[in-house]
Coordinates of C-alpha atoms in Angstrom, one line a residue:
M1 CA 0.0 -0.2 0.0
R2 CA 1.2 3.1 -0.8
T3 CA 0.2 6.8 0.8
S4 CA 0.0 10.3 -0.1
L5 CA 0.6 11.0 3.7
P6 CA 4.0 12.5 4.8
L7 CA 5.9 9.9 6.9
E8 CA 5.8 12.3 9.8
V9 CA 2.2 12.7 9.9
C10 CA 2.0 8.5 9.7
L11 CA 4.5 8.1 12.4
R12 CA 2.9 11.1 14.6
R13 CA -0.3 9.4 14.5
A14 CA 0.9 5.8 15.1
L15 CA 2.8 7.2 18.2
N16 CA -0.4 8.9 19.3
C17 CA -2.4 5.4 19.3
L18 CA 0.8 3.4 20.3
Y19 CA -1.4 1.3 22.9
D20 CA -4.5 0.9 21.0
S21 CA -4.1 -2.2 18.7
V22 CA -7.3 -1.5 16.9
A23 CA -6.3 2.1 15.6
L24 CA -2.6 1.1 15.2
G25 CA -3.8 -1.8 12.8
Q26 CA -5.0 0.9 10.8
S27 CA -1.3 2.6 10.0
P28 CA 0.1 2.9 6.8
L29 CA 3.5 2.0 8.6
I30 CA 2.6 -1.4 8.7
D31 CA 2.7 -1.7 4.8
L32 CA 5.7 0.9 4.6
L33 CA 7.9 -0.8 7.2
R34 CA 6.7 -4.2 5.6
L35 CA 5.3 -5.8 8.6
R36 CA 1.7 -6.8 7.0
S37 CA 2.8 -10.5 7.1
R38 CA 3.4 -10.9 11.0
P39 CA 1.1 -12.7 13.1
N40 CA 0.3 -9.7 14.9
S41 CA 1.3 -6.7 12.9
P42 CA 0.3 -4.1 15.6
D43 CA 2.0 -5.5 18.2
A44 CA 5.1 -5.7 15.7
L45 CA 5.0 -2.0 14.8
R46 CA 4.7 -1.2 18.5
T47 CA 7.6 -3.1 19.3
L48 CA 9.4 -1.4 16.4
L49 CA 9.1 1.8 17.3
E50 CA 9.6 1.3 21.0
S51 CA 13.1 -0.2 19.8
E52 CA 13.8 2.8 17.5
I53 CA 13.1 5.3 20.6
Q54 CA 15.3 3.4 22.6
S55 CA 18.0 3.2 19.9
L56 CA 18.4 7.0 20.4
A57 CA 19.7 6.7 23.9
D58 CA 21.5 3.5 23.6
E59 CA 24.2 4.9 21.0
P60 CA 27.7 4.1 22.3
G61 CA 29.4 7.2 23.6
A62 CA 26.7 9.7 23.1
P63 CA 26.5 11.9 26.3
T64 CA 23.3 12.6 27.9
S65 CA 23.4 16.1 26.6
S66 CA 23.2 14.8 23.1
K67 CA 20.6 15.9 21.0
N68 CA 19.7 12.3 20.2
H69 CA 19.6 11.9 24.0
R70 CA 17.0 14.9 24.2
Y71 CA 14.6 13.6 21.5
Y72 CA 14.9 9.9 23.4
Q73 CA 13.5 11.7 26.6
V74 CA 10.6 14.0 24.5
L75 CA 9.5 10.8 22.8
F76 CA 9.9 8.2 25.7
Y77 CA 8.0 10.5 28.2
R78 CA 5.4 11.6 25.9
Y79 CA 4.4 8.5 23.7
I80 CA 5.7 5.4 25.8
Q81 CA 5.2 6.7 29.4
R82 CA 1.9 8.6 28.0
F83 CA 2.7 12.0 29.9
T84 CA 0.9 15.0 29.0
Q85 CA 2.6 17.7 27.5
Q86 CA 2.7 19.6 30.7
E87 CA 3.9 16.8 32.4
V88 CA 6.6 16.1 30.0
A89 CA 7.6 20.0 30.2
A90 CA 7.9 19.8 34.1
Q91 CA 10.0 16.7 33.6
L92 CA 12.5 18.4 31.3
G93 CA 12.1 21.8 32.7
I94 CA 10.9 23.8 30.0
G95 CA 7.8 25.3 28.6
T96 CA 4.9 23.6 26.9
R97 CA 5.5 25.9 23.6
H98 CA 9.3 24.9 23.7
L99 CA 8.0 21.1 24.5
R100 CA 6.1 21.1 21.3
R101 CA 8.9 22.4 19.1
E102 CA 11.4 19.7 20.4
Q103 CA 8.2 17.3 20.2
D104 CA 8.2 17.8 16.3
A105 CA 11.9 18.1 15.7
A106 CA 12.2 14.6 17.6
I107 CA 9.7 13.3 15.3
E108 CA 11.3 14.8 12.3
Y109 CA 14.6 13.1 13.2
L110 CA 12.9 10.0 14.3
A111 CA 11.2 9.5 10.7
Y112 CA 14.6 10.3 9.0
R113 CA 15.9 7.5 10.9
L114 CA 13.2 5.1 9.5
R115 CA 13.9 6.5 6.2
Q116 CA 17.4 5.6 6.1
R117 CA 17.0 2.4 7.9
Y118 CA 14.1 1.0 5.8
D119 CA 14.7 2.6 2.3
L120 CA 11.4 4.7 2.6
R121 CA 10.6 7.4 0.2
T122 CA 9.2 10.6 1.5
T123 CA 6.0 10.3 -0.4
S124 CA 4.0 8.6 -2.9
Q125 CA 0.7 8.7 -4.5
I126 CA -2.3 6.3 -3.2
E127 CA -3.8 4.5 -6.2
P128 CA -7.5 4.3 -6.7
G129 CA -9.3 2.3 -4.8
E130 CA -6.3 0.9 -3.1
S131 CA -7.1 1.9 0.5
A132 CA -10.6 3.4 1.3
T133 CA -9.4 3.7 4.9
E134 CA -6.5 5.8 4.2
N135 CA -8.2 8.3 1.7
A136 CA -10.3 8.7 4.8
A137 CA -7.9 9.2 7.1
S138 CA -6.3 12.1 5.1
A139 CA -9.5 13.7 4.5
Y140 CA -9.9 14.1 8.4
G141 CA -7.1 16.5 8.7
D142 CA -4.7 15.6 11.5
I143 CA -7.3 14.8 14.2
D144 CA -4.9 13.3 16.4
T145 CA -2.9 16.0 16.6
E146 CA -6.3 18.5 17.4
I147 CA -7.4 15.8 20.1
E148 CA -3.7 15.4 21.5
H149 CA -3.5 19.3 21.7
L150 CA -7.1 19.7 23.4
T151 CA -6.4 17.2 26.1
D152 CA -3.1 18.7 27.0
S153 CA -4.5 22.3 27.1
L154 CA -7.6 21.1 29.1
G155 CA -6.3 18.3 31.3
K156 CA -8.5 15.4 31.8
R157 CA -10.7 17.1 34.1
A158 CA -13.9 15.1 35.3
C159 CA -17.3 16.6 34.3
E160 CA -20.8 15.4 35.3
L161 CA -22.5 13.6 32.4
R162 CA -26.2 14.5 32.6
S163 CA -25.8 18.4 32.1
V164 CA -23.4 17.8 29.0
L165 CA -26.3 15.2 27.6
E166 CA -29.1 17.6 28.4
E167 CA -27.2 20.4 26.6
C168 CA -26.4 18.1 23.4
A169 CA -30.1 17.5 23.5
L170 CA -31.0 21.0 23.0
L171 CA -28.5 21.9 20.5
T172 CA -30.0 19.1 18.2
R173 CA -33.5 19.6 19.1
A174 CA -33.7 21.5 15.6
L175 CA -32.2 18.7 13.9
A176 CA -34.4 16.1 15.5
A177 CA -37.7 18.3 14.7
Q178 CA -36.8 18.3 11.0
R179 CA -36.6 14.7 11.0
N180 CA -39.9 14.4 13.1
V181 CA -37.7 12.4 15.8
T182 CA -38.3 12.7 19.7
L183 CA -35.6 12.6 22.3
Q184 CA -36.1 10.3 25.4
I185 CA -33.6 10.7 27.8
G186 CA -33.6 8.2 30.7
L187 CA -30.5 9.5 32.6
E188 CA -31.6 9.7 36.2
E189 CA -28.4 9.2 38.3
L190 CA -25.4 11.9 38.2
Y191 CA -22.3 10.3 36.9
S192 CA -19.0 11.8 36.9
V193 CA -16.8 11.0 33.8
A194 CA -13.2 11.2 33.3
V195 CA -13.5 13.2 29.9
S196 CA -12.9 16.8 29.6
Q197 CA -16.4 18.8 28.9
P198 CA -15.8 20.2 25.5
I199 CA -14.7 17.0 24.2
L200 CA -17.0 15.1 25.7
K201 CA -19.7 17.5 24.4
Q202 CA -18.3 17.2 20.6
I203 CA -18.4 13.3 21.3
I204 CA -22.1 13.2 22.4
L205 CA -23.3 15.8 19.8
N206 CA -21.6 13.4 17.3
V207 CA -23.3 10.0 18.4
L208 CA -26.6 11.7 19.2
T209 CA -26.6 13.4 15.3
M210 CA -26.0 9.8 14.0
A211 CA -28.8 8.2 15.9
I212 CA -31.4 11.2 14.9
R213 CA -30.7 10.5 11.3
A214 CA -31.3 7.0 12.0
G215 CA -34.6 7.7 13.9
D216 CA -36.7 7.6 10.6
A217 CA -39.6 9.8 12.2
G218 CA -39.6 7.9 15.5
T219 CA -37.9 8.0 18.9
V220 CA -34.1 8.2 19.9
C221 CA -34.0 6.7 23.5
V222 CA -31.0 7.5 25.5
G223 CA -30.2 5.3 28.4
A224 CA -27.2 4.3 30.9
H225 CA -25.6 1.7 33.0
V226 CA -22.6 1.2 34.9
T227 CA -20.2 -1.2 34.0
H228 CA -16.8 -2.4 35.5
G229 CA -15.8 1.2 36.4
A230 CA -17.3 2.7 33.4
V231 CA -21.0 4.2 32.0
A232 CA -22.3 2.9 29.1
L233 CA -24.6 5.7 27.0
T234 CA -26.9 3.8 24.8
F235 CA -28.7 5.7 22.1
T236 CA -31.4 3.5 20.5
P237 CA -33.0 4.7 17.2
Q238 CA -36.7 3.4 16.7
P239 CA -38.8 4.3 14.0
A240 CA -42.5 5.3 14.2
P241 CA -44.7 2.3 14.2
H242 CA -46.3 2.9 10.7
H243 CA -42.5 2.7 9.6
A244 CA -40.9 -0.7 8.6
P245 CA -37.9 -0.8 10.1
Q246 CA -34.8 -0.5 7.7
P247 CA -31.2 -1.4 7.5
I248 CA -28.9 1.1 9.3
T249 CA -25.8 2.2 7.6
W250 CA -23.9 4.4 10.3
D251 CA -21.7 7.5 8.9
Q252 CA -18.2 5.7 9.0
H253 CA -16.3 9.3 8.5
T254 CA -18.3 10.5 11.9
L255 CA -18.1 7.1 13.7
S256 CA -14.4 6.9 13.1
I257 CA -13.6 10.6 14.0
T258 CA -15.7 9.9 17.2
R259 CA -13.7 6.6 18.1
R260 CA -10.8 8.6 18.0
M261 CA -11.8 11.1 20.9
A262 CA -13.2 8.6 23.0
R263 CA -10.0 6.7 22.7
A264 CA -7.9 9.6 24.2
F265 CA -10.0 9.1 27.3
R266 CA -9.8 5.3 27.4
G267 CA -13.5 5.2 26.3
Q268 CA -15.0 3.4 23.0
V269 CA -17.6 3.7 20.6
E270 CA -19.6 0.6 19.4
A271 CA -22.1 0.7 16.3
S272 CA -24.7 -2.4 15.9
A273 CA -24.3 -4.3 12.7
P274 CA -27.0 -3.8 9.8
D275 CA -29.0 -6.8 10.2
V276 CA -29.5 -6.1 13.9
P277 CA -31.6 -3.6 15.9
A278 CA -29.8 -0.1 15.6
V279 CA -27.9 0.9 18.7
L280 CA -25.1 3.2 19.3
T281 CA -23.2 2.5 22.6
L282 CA -20.8 5.1 24.2
T283 CA -18.6 3.7 26.9
L284 CA -16.6 6.3 29.2
P285 CA -14.4 6.1 32.3
L286 CA -15.9 6.9 35.5
A287 CA -14.0 9.7 37.4
D288 CA -12.8 9.0 40.7
R289 CA -15.7 9.9 43.5
L290 CA -15.0 13.6 45.2
R291 CA -14.6 12.8 48.9
V292 CA -16.8 15.0 51.0
L293 CA -16.1 15.5 54.8
A294 CA -19.3 16.0 56.6
I295 CA -18.5 17.5 60.0
E296 CA -22.2 16.7 62.0
D297 CA -22.9 15.1 65.2
N298 CA -26.2 13.7 64.3
Q299 CA -26.0 9.9 63.2
D300 CA -29.5 10.2 61.5
T301 CA -28.5 13.2 59.5
L302 CA -25.3 11.4 58.4
D303 CA -27.1 8.5 57.3
L304 CA -29.3 10.5 55.3
W305 CA -26.8 12.2 53.7
Q306 CA -24.9 9.1 52.6
R307 CA -28.5 7.9 51.3
Y308 CA -28.5 11.2 49.2
L309 CA -25.0 10.4 47.6
R310 CA -25.5 7.1 46.8
D311 CA -24.6 6.3 43.0
S312 CA -23.5 10.1 42.6
P313 CA -20.0 11.5 41.8
F314 CA -19.4 12.2 45.7
H315 CA -18.2 9.8 48.6
L316 CA -19.3 11.1 52.1
I317 CA -16.8 10.8 54.9
P318 CA -18.7 11.1 58.1
L319 CA -17.0 12.9 61.3
R320 CA -19.0 13.2 64.3
S321 CA -16.3 14.6 66.2
P322 CA -15.5 18.2 65.5
H323 CA -12.4 18.2 67.6
D324 CA -10.9 15.8 65.1
A325 CA -11.8 18.2 62.1
L326 CA -8.1 19.9 61.1
A327 CA -6.2 16.5 61.7
E328 CA -8.8 14.9 59.9
I329 CA -8.2 17.4 56.9
E330 CA -4.6 16.7 56.9
R331 CA -5.1 13.2 57.0
L332 CA -7.9 12.7 54.2
Q333 CA -7.3 16.0 52.2
P334 CA -11.0 16.0 51.1
D335 CA -12.5 17.9 48.0
L336 CA -15.3 19.5 50.1
I337 CA -16.5 19.8 53.3
V338 CA -20.2 19.9 54.8
L339 CA -20.2 21.7 58.0
D340 CA -23.1 21.6 60.9
I341 CA -23.0 24.7 63.1
M342 CA -25.0 23.6 66.2
M343 CA -23.0 20.8 67.9
P344 CA -22.7 20.2 71.5
E345 CA -18.7 20.2 71.8
V346 CA -17.5 22.6 69.1
D347 CA -19.1 26.0 68.1
G348 CA -19.4 25.8 64.6
W349 CA -18.7 29.4 63.6
E350 CA -15.7 29.1 65.4
L351 CA -14.8 25.8 63.7
L352 CA -15.6 27.7 60.3
N353 CA -13.3 30.4 61.3
R354 CA -10.0 27.8 62.1
L355 CA -10.9 26.1 59.0
R356 CA -10.4 29.4 56.8
E357 CA -7.4 29.8 58.7
H358 CA -6.0 26.3 58.1
R359 CA -3.4 25.8 55.1
L360 CA -5.4 23.2 53.6
G361 CA -8.7 24.3 54.9
K362 CA -8.5 27.9 53.5
S363 CA -8.9 26.9 50.0
L364 CA -11.7 24.1 50.4
P365 CA -15.1 24.5 49.4
V366 CA -17.2 24.6 52.4
V367 CA -21.1 24.2 52.8
V368 CA -22.8 25.2 56.1
C369 CA -25.8 23.2 56.5
S370 CA -27.7 24.5 59.3
V371 CA -31.3 24.7 61.2
L372 CA -30.3 28.5 61.7
P373 CA -31.4 31.0 59.3
Q374 CA -27.8 32.2 58.9
R375 CA -27.0 32.3 55.4
D376 CA -25.3 35.8 55.1
L377 CA -23.4 35.2 57.9
A378 CA -22.2 31.9 56.6
L379 CA -21.3 33.5 53.6
S380 CA -19.5 36.6 55.2
L381 CA -17.4 34.5 57.2
G382 CA -16.2 32.1 54.1
A383 CA -18.6 29.6 53.4
N384 CA -19.0 28.9 49.7
G385 CA -22.8 27.8 50.1
F386 CA -25.5 27.3 52.7
L387 CA -28.4 25.0 53.1
P388 CA -31.0 25.0 55.5
K389 CA -32.2 21.8 57.3
P390 CA -33.9 19.6 56.3
A391 CA -32.7 19.9 52.8
T392 CA -33.8 17.9 50.0
R393 CA -31.5 15.4 47.8
E394 CA -31.6 17.8 45.1
Q395 CA -30.8 20.6 47.2
F396 CA -27.8 19.0 48.7
L397 CA -26.3 17.3 45.3
G398 CA -27.0 20.3 43.3
L399 CA -25.0 22.4 45.7
L400 CA -22.2 20.3 46.0
Q401 CA -22.2 19.7 42.1
H402 CA -22.1 23.1 41.8
L403 CA -19.3 24.2 44.3
A404 CA -17.1 21.0 42.7
A405 CA -17.4 22.5 39.1
V406 CA -16.6 26.1 40.4
A407 CA -13.4 24.6 42.1
V408 CA -12.3 22.8 39.1
Q409 CA -12.3 25.8 36.8
R410 CA -9.9 27.7 39.3

């Protein structure tokens, strides 16, 4: 197979999906480097690239300050260790803009070595009908590089799935109306996923628009279930009762790009075959639950809050002894604090002041939850939110979700 893509582009794409065998198996480097006959060509390509990177550091007599060793460090940390650009830059003591220049230079040099070692031409033309996959890949532009830039810029921040899904439903409402399709979203729980919000939004928009196109004047049902540390979203197009079901042909261009975006966050997108009921399944890793230290002497209230936070992005850590609050903050390093005011052993207002003077407590979001109608006082003393007792589940979860989102944006 011949490709019109520059070797540097093929190499960068292969490095970006070095440990994704499905994506790596589509790399034109497999044919360019004559690995197609190997029993497992993606593994063979991965081993070859790892060996080529390692060879940059193993040249006899080369000092650690040499350019080759620097290229080795950049490629090793970035693509074998899978560090983010910020992490690699910190490791090497340079800025991210400088790192991107060194990264480009390292890939160009690695491509040069491959050309020399395997007698590769710089470019050639793809023959008609020879590789539909590669034709499609060249039409995407360097989508992998764009995803890499976004993930490095945004970081792998967690976000709440239901709010993003609801926003996408609003954005696609006109498209659904044009096709006489109704959206039914059955997502009751708050799932927090380890995907940056802007990328998650585009992934869901891609999947949702594909499902709408397949809806055939009927309904698209969206559901979710948790499986093995991930949440699986199902998008099921159901044609109107008077429409005979038709085989679905998914948009392969959109599907391929969406899969690449999901893989950047250890997610995946599965599409049903034409001869089975249509469904798209988007699986995303759940984020680690945020730890909420609840300083409250009443066990019934703590039990109620535990029930409120079941199947939510939050994990409640009860603390009935306010005397231990500062020590527990040091030990547990929670993400948020919920504080009662009327406690028999310690005055809640005094504890709030001590929290705001503490080196860790001063930056933690604090919610005062009390029967006392003292919202203004709580906020003036440094609380980030106030809830009257008794609070409903929606009030309790909603405020925690809001404060967690604000904390992430800081």
